[in-house]
XYZ file of C-alpha atoms in Angstrom:
406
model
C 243.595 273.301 136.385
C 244.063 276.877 137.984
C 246.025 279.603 136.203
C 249.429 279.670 138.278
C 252.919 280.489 137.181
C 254.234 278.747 133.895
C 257.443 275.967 135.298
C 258.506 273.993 132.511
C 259.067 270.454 132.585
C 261.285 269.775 129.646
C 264.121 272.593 129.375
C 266.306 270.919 127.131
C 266.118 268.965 123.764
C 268.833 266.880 125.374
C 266.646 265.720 128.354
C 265.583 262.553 126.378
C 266.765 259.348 125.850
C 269.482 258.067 123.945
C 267.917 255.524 121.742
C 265.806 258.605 120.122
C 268.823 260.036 118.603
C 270.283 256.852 117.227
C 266.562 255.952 116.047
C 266.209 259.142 114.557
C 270.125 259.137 112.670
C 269.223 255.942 111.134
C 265.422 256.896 109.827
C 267.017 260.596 108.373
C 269.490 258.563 106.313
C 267.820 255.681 105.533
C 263.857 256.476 105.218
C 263.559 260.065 105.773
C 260.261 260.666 103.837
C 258.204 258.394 106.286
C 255.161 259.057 107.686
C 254.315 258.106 111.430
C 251.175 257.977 113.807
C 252.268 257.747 117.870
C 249.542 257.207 120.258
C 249.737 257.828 124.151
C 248.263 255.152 126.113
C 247.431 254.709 129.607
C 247.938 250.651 130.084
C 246.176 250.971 133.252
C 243.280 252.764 135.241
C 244.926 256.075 136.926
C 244.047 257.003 140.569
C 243.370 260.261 139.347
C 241.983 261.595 136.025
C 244.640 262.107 133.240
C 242.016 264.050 131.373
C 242.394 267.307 133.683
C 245.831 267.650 132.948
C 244.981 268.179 128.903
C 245.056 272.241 129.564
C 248.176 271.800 131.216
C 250.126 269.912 129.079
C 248.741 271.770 125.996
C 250.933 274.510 127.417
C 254.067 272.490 128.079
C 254.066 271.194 124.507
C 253.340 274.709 123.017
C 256.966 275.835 125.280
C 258.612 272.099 124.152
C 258.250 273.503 120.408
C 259.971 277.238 120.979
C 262.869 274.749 122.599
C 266.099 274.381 120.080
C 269.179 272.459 120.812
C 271.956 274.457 122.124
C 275.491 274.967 120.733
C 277.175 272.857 123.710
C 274.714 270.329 123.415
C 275.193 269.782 119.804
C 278.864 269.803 120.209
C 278.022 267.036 123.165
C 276.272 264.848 120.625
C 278.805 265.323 118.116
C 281.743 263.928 120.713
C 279.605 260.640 120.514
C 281.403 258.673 117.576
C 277.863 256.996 116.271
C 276.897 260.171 115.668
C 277.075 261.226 111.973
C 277.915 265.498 111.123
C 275.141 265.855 109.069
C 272.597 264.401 111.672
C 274.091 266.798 114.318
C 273.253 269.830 111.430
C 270.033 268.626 111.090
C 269.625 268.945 114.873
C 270.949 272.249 114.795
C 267.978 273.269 112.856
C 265.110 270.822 114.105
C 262.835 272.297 116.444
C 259.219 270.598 117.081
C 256.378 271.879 115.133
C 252.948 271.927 117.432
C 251.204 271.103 114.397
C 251.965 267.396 114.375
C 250.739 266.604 117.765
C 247.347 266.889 119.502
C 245.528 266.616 122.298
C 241.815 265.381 123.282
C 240.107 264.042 126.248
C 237.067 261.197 126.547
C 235.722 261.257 129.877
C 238.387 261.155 131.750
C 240.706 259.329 129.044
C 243.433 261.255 128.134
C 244.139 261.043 124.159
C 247.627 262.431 122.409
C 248.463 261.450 119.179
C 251.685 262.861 117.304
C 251.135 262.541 113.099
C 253.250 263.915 110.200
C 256.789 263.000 108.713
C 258.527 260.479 111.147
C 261.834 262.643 111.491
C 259.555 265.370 112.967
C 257.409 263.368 115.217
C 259.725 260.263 116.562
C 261.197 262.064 119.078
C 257.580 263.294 120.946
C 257.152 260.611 122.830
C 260.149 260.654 125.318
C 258.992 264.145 126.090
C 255.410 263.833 125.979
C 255.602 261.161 128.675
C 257.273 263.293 130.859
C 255.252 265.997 130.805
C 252.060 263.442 131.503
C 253.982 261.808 134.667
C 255.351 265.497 136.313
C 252.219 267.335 136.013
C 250.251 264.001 137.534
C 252.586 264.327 140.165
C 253.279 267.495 141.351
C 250.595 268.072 143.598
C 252.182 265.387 145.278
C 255.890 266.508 145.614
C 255.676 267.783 149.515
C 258.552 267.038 151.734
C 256.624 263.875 153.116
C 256.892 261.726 149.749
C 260.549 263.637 148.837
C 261.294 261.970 152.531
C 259.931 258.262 151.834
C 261.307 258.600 148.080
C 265.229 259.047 149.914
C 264.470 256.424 152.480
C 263.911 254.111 149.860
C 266.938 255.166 147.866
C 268.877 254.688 151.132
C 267.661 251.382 150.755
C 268.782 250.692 147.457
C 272.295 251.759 148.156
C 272.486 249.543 151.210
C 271.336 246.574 149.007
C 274.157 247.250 146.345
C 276.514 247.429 149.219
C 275.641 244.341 150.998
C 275.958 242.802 147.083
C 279.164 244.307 146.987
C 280.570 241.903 150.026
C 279.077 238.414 147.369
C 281.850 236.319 145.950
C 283.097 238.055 142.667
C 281.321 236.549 139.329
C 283.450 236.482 135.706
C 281.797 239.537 134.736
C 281.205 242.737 137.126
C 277.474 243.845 137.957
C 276.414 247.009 135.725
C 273.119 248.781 135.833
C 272.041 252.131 134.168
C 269.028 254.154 134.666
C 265.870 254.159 132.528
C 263.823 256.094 134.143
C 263.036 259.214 131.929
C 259.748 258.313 130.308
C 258.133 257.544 133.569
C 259.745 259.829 136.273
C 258.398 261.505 139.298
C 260.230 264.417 138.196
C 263.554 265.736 136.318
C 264.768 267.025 139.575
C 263.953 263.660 141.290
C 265.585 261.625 138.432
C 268.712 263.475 138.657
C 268.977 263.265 142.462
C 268.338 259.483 142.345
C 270.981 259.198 139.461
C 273.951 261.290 140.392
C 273.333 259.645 144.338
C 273.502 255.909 142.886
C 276.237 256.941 141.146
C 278.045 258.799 143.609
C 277.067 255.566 146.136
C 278.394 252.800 143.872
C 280.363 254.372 140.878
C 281.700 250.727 140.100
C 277.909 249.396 139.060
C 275.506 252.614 138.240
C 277.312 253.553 135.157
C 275.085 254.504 132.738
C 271.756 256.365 131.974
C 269.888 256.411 128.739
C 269.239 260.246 129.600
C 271.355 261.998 127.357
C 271.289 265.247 129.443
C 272.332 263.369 132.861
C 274.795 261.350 131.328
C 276.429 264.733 130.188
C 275.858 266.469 133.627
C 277.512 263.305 135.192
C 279.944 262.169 132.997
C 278.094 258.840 132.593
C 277.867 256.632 129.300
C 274.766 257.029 127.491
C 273.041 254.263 127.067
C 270.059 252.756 124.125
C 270.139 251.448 120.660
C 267.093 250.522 119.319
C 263.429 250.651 120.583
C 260.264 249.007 118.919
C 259.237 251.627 116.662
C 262.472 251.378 114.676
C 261.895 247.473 113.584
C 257.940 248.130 113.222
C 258.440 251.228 110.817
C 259.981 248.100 108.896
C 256.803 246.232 109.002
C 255.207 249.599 106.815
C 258.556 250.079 104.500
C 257.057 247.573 101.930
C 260.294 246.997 100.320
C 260.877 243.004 102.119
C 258.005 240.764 102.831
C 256.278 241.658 106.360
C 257.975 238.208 107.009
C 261.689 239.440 106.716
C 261.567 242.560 108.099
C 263.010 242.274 111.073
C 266.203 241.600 108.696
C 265.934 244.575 107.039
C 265.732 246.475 110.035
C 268.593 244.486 111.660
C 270.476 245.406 108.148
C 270.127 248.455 108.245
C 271.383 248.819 111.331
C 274.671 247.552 110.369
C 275.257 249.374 107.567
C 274.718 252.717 109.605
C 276.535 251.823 112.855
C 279.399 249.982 111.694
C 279.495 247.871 114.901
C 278.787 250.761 117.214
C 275.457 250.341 119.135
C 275.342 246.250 118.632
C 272.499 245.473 121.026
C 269.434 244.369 119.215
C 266.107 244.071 120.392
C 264.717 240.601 120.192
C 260.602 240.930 120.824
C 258.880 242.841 118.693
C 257.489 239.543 117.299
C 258.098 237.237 119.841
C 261.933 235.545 120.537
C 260.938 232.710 118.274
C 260.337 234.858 115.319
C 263.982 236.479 116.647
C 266.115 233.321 116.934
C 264.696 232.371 113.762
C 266.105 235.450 111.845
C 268.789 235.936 113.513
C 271.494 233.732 111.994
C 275.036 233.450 111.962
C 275.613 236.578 110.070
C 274.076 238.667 112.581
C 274.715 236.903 116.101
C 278.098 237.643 114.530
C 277.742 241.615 113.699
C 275.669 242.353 116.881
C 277.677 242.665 120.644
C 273.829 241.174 122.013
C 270.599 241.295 123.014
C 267.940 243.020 124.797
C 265.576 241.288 126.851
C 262.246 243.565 127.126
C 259.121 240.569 127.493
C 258.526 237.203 128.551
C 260.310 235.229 131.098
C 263.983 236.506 131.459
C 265.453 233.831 132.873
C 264.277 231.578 129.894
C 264.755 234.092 127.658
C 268.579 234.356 128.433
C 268.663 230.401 128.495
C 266.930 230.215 125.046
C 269.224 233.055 123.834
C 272.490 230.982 125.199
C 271.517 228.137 123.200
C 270.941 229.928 120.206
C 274.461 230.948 120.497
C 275.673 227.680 121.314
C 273.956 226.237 118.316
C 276.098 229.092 115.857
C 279.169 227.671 117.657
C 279.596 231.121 119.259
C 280.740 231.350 122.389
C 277.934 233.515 124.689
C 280.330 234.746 126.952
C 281.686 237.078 124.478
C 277.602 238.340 124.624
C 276.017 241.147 126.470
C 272.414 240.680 127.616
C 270.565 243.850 128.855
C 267.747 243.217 130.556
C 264.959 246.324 130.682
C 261.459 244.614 131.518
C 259.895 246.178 134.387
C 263.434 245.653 136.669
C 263.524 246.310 140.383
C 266.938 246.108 142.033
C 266.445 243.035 143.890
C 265.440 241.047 140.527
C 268.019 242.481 138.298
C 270.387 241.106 141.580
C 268.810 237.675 141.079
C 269.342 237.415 136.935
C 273.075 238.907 137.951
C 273.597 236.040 139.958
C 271.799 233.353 137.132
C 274.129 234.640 134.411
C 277.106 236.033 135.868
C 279.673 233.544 135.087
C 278.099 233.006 131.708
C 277.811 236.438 129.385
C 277.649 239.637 130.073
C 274.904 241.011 132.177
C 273.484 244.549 132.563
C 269.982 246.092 133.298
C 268.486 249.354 132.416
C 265.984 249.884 135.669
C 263.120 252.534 134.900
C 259.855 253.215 137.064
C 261.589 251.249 140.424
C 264.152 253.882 140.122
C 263.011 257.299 139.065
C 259.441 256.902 140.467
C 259.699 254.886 143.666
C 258.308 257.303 146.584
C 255.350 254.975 147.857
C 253.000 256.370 145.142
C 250.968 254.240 142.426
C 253.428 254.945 139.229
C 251.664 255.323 136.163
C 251.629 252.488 133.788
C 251.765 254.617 130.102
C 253.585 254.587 126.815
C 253.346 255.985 123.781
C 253.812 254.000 120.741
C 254.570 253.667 117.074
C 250.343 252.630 115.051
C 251.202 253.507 112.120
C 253.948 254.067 109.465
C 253.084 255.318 105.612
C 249.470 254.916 106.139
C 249.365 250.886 107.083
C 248.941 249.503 110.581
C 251.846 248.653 112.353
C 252.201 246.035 116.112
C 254.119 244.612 118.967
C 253.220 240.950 118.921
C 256.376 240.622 122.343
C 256.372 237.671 124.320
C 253.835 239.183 127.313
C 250.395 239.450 125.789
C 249.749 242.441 128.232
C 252.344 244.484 125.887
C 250.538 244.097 122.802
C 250.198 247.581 120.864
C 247.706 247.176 117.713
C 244.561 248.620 116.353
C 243.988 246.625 113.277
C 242.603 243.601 114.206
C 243.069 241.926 110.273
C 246.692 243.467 110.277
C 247.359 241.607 114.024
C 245.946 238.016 112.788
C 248.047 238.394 109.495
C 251.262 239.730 111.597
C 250.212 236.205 113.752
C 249.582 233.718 110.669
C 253.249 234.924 109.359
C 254.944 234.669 112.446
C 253.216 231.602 113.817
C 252.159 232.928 116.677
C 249.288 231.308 118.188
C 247.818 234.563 120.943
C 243.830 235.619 120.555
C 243.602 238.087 122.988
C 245.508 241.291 121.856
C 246.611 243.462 125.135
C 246.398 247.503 124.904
C-alpha cells in the first residue's frame, strides 16, 4: 500500500466488545497462567486480496500496543457491578505487547495469529478484526456508498416503525448492536447506532461496544463467547466430556447471577441440554442462540425447560446468528408471548452499504499446548485443526458430522 498519513482505527482500549472484559475477569481469576493460540480466518473468498493490507495493519497493531486505558474509562468499567477492583487495576496496567501477535501472507491469504499467556492475547481479536474490515474498506468510503449505507438505514427505521403499529406481544421487542468485529468503520458504526437509537429508543437498547454504550448511555451487552467454554476443553482438570460444566461453574461462582446468559453450541445443543440440568437452567437468566435452526432451537430449548418444570417465560433467549432485521422481526413474532426475546444484529447493521461484507473471525486453536474446537450446530462454523482431536471431541459428544467446516 502507498505511504500516506498514519489514521488510526482503534483509538481506545474501550472500543471492543463487552464479552472480552467479562471473558477476560473470569480467566485472570480463575486460570490466569493459560496459554492461548488465536487464528484469523477468512471463512470466505474476498473480492479483493486481504494479503495487501499485511503492511498496513502491521502498523495499526504496532499503534494498538502504545494504546492504554484511560482514567475515565477505567472508572466507566468500574461503575459496571460485574466488574471486580482488582480486574479494573489490572487494566490500569495492561497494555498489548506486539510480541504475541504476528502477521504473514500466502498468496494472497492473509495469516494473523496471536500466541502467549491468554490474559495478554484474548482480547486481540475484537481489535484485530477491525482493523482487517476498515482498512479493506476504506478505499471504498466515498459519499456514494456513505449515501446507499443511510438509505438503507432509513429503511430499517421505517421497518421498526411500521412494527411499532403490530398488536403488542407479552414481552416488548429489544435488539442491540453487534456489529464491532465486522464494521465498515467506527465512524459508520456509531452513526448507525446512536441513529437507531435516537429512531426507536424503546427497542435499540443495547450494544456490545463498550465505548458506544458509554458515548450513548446504552447497556452493554455480552457474556460469554466460544473461547471461554473451549479454553475448558484444554484445562485438563474435568473429563473433555464435562467441561462445558466446569465452564458453566465457573461462571457462577464469579458472577454471582450477574451476566446469566449462557452459550449453548459450542458442542452442539444436544451436548447443551444434556448438561445443562436443573441446577443450572436454575442459576442462568438464558440462553444464546448462535447456530442451527433458531426457530427449533428456541422450541427445543422451551421444552427443555418445560421438562425441569420451569416455567420459560421467566427465560431470555438472545438470538446472534447472522440476524437481519426482518428475521429477528419474524423469531419476535414466533416467541413473543412465550419468553423473552432479544437479538444482537452484527454485519446487517454496521456493514450494510451494498458492498460484499467480509465473512472473517478469529478464533480460540489452542489452549496450554492441546487442540481446542467448535463442533456448533452449522457445520459451516466448525473451527479445528486437529483432525484426531475433532473425531475424539465427536465420539464423546455423539456427534455424528464428517466434514469439518473452516
Amino acid at each position: 500500500m502507498p505511504t500516506e498519513t498514519f489514521v488510526p482505527v482503534i483509538e481506545s482500549l474501550l472500543d471492543t466488545d463487552l464479552y472480552k472484559f467479562t471473558m477476560w475477569q473470569a480467566m485472570l481469576h480463575r486460570h490466569p497462567a493459560a496459554q492461548a493460540e488465536y487464528r484469523f480466518i477468512c471463512r470466505e473468498r474476498p473480492e479483493r486480496s486481504l494479503a495487501a493490507l499485511a503492511p498496513e495493519i502491521e502498523r495499526q497493531l504496532d499503534h494498538l500496543c502504545t494504546l492504554r486505558f484511560q482514567a475515565e474509562e477505567l472508572e466507566y468499567l468500574r461503575g459496571l457491578r460485574y466488574i471486580k477492583p482488582d480486574f479494573v487495576d489490572f487494566l490500569s496496567l495492561f497494555h498489548f505487547q506486539r510480541r504475541f501477535i504476528r502477521v504473514s501472507t500466502q498468496g494472497d491469504a492473509l495469516e494473523i495469529i496471536a500466541h502467549g499467556p491468554q490474559v495478554h492475547v484474548m482480547a486481540f481479536e475484537v481489535f484485530v478484526l477491525a482493523i482487517v474490515n476498515e482498512l479493506y474498506f476504506r478505499c471504498q468510503q466515498g459519499p456514494d456508498v456513505l449515501a446507499e449505507g443511510r438509505r438503507r438505514l432509513q429503511g430499517k427505521i421505517a421497518l421498526l416503525r411500521d412494527f411499532s403499529r403490530e398488536p403488542a406481544r407479552r414481552f416488548p421487542l429489544q435488539i442491540s448492536d453487534f456489529g464491532s468485529r465486522r464494521r465498515f468503520s467506527r465512524a459508520w458504526q456509531a452513526e448507525v447506532v446512536e441513529t437507531l437509537h435516537q429512531a426507536a429508543p424503546q427497542t435499540i437498547t443495547g450494544t456490545s461496544n463498550v465505548t458506544l454504550a458509554r458515548a450513548l448511555g446504552l447497556v452493554p451487552v455480552g457474556t460469554m463467547a466460544h473461547e471461554y467454554l473451549q479454553s475448558y476443553q484444554a484445562f485438563g482438570k474435568v473429563r473433555l466430556r464435562d467441561f462445558q460444566r466446569a465452564a458453566l461453574e465457573d461462571w457462577v461462582q464469579e458472577y454471582r447471577g450477574d451476566l446469566g446468559i449462557a452459550l449453548t453450541d459450542v458442542v452442539g445443543m444436544d451436548a447443551f441440554l444434556a448438561d445443562f440440568d436443573l441446577y443450572f437452567a436454575k442459576l442462568f437468566d438464558g440462553l444464546r442462540h448462535d447456530s442451527g435452526d433458531p426457530v427449533a432451537w428456541g422450541e427445543r430449548a422451551i421444552a427443555h425447560y418445560q421438562s425441569l418444570r420451569i416455567d420459560p417465560a421467566g427465560k431470555r433467549f438472545v438470538f446472534s446468528d447472522g440476524l437481519d432485521l426482518p428475521r429477528a422481526l419474524a423469531l419476535y413474532r414466533h416467541f413473543a408471548d412465550r419468553v423473552q426475546p432479544a437479538f444482537g444484529i452484527g454485519t446487517s447493521l454496521t456493514n450494510d452499504l451494498g458492498l460484499k461484507p467480509l465473512n472473517i473471525v478469529m478464533k480460540l486453536f489452542r489452549c496450554n499446548g492441546m487442540s481446542t474446537a467448535k463442533l456448533p450446530d452449522s457445520p459451516g462454523k466448525v473451527h479445528c485443526t486437529d483432525e484426531t482431536f475433532l473425531a475424539y471431541l465427536r465420539q464423546v459428544f455423539g456427534r455424528v458430522e464428517t466434514q469439518p467446516g473452516r
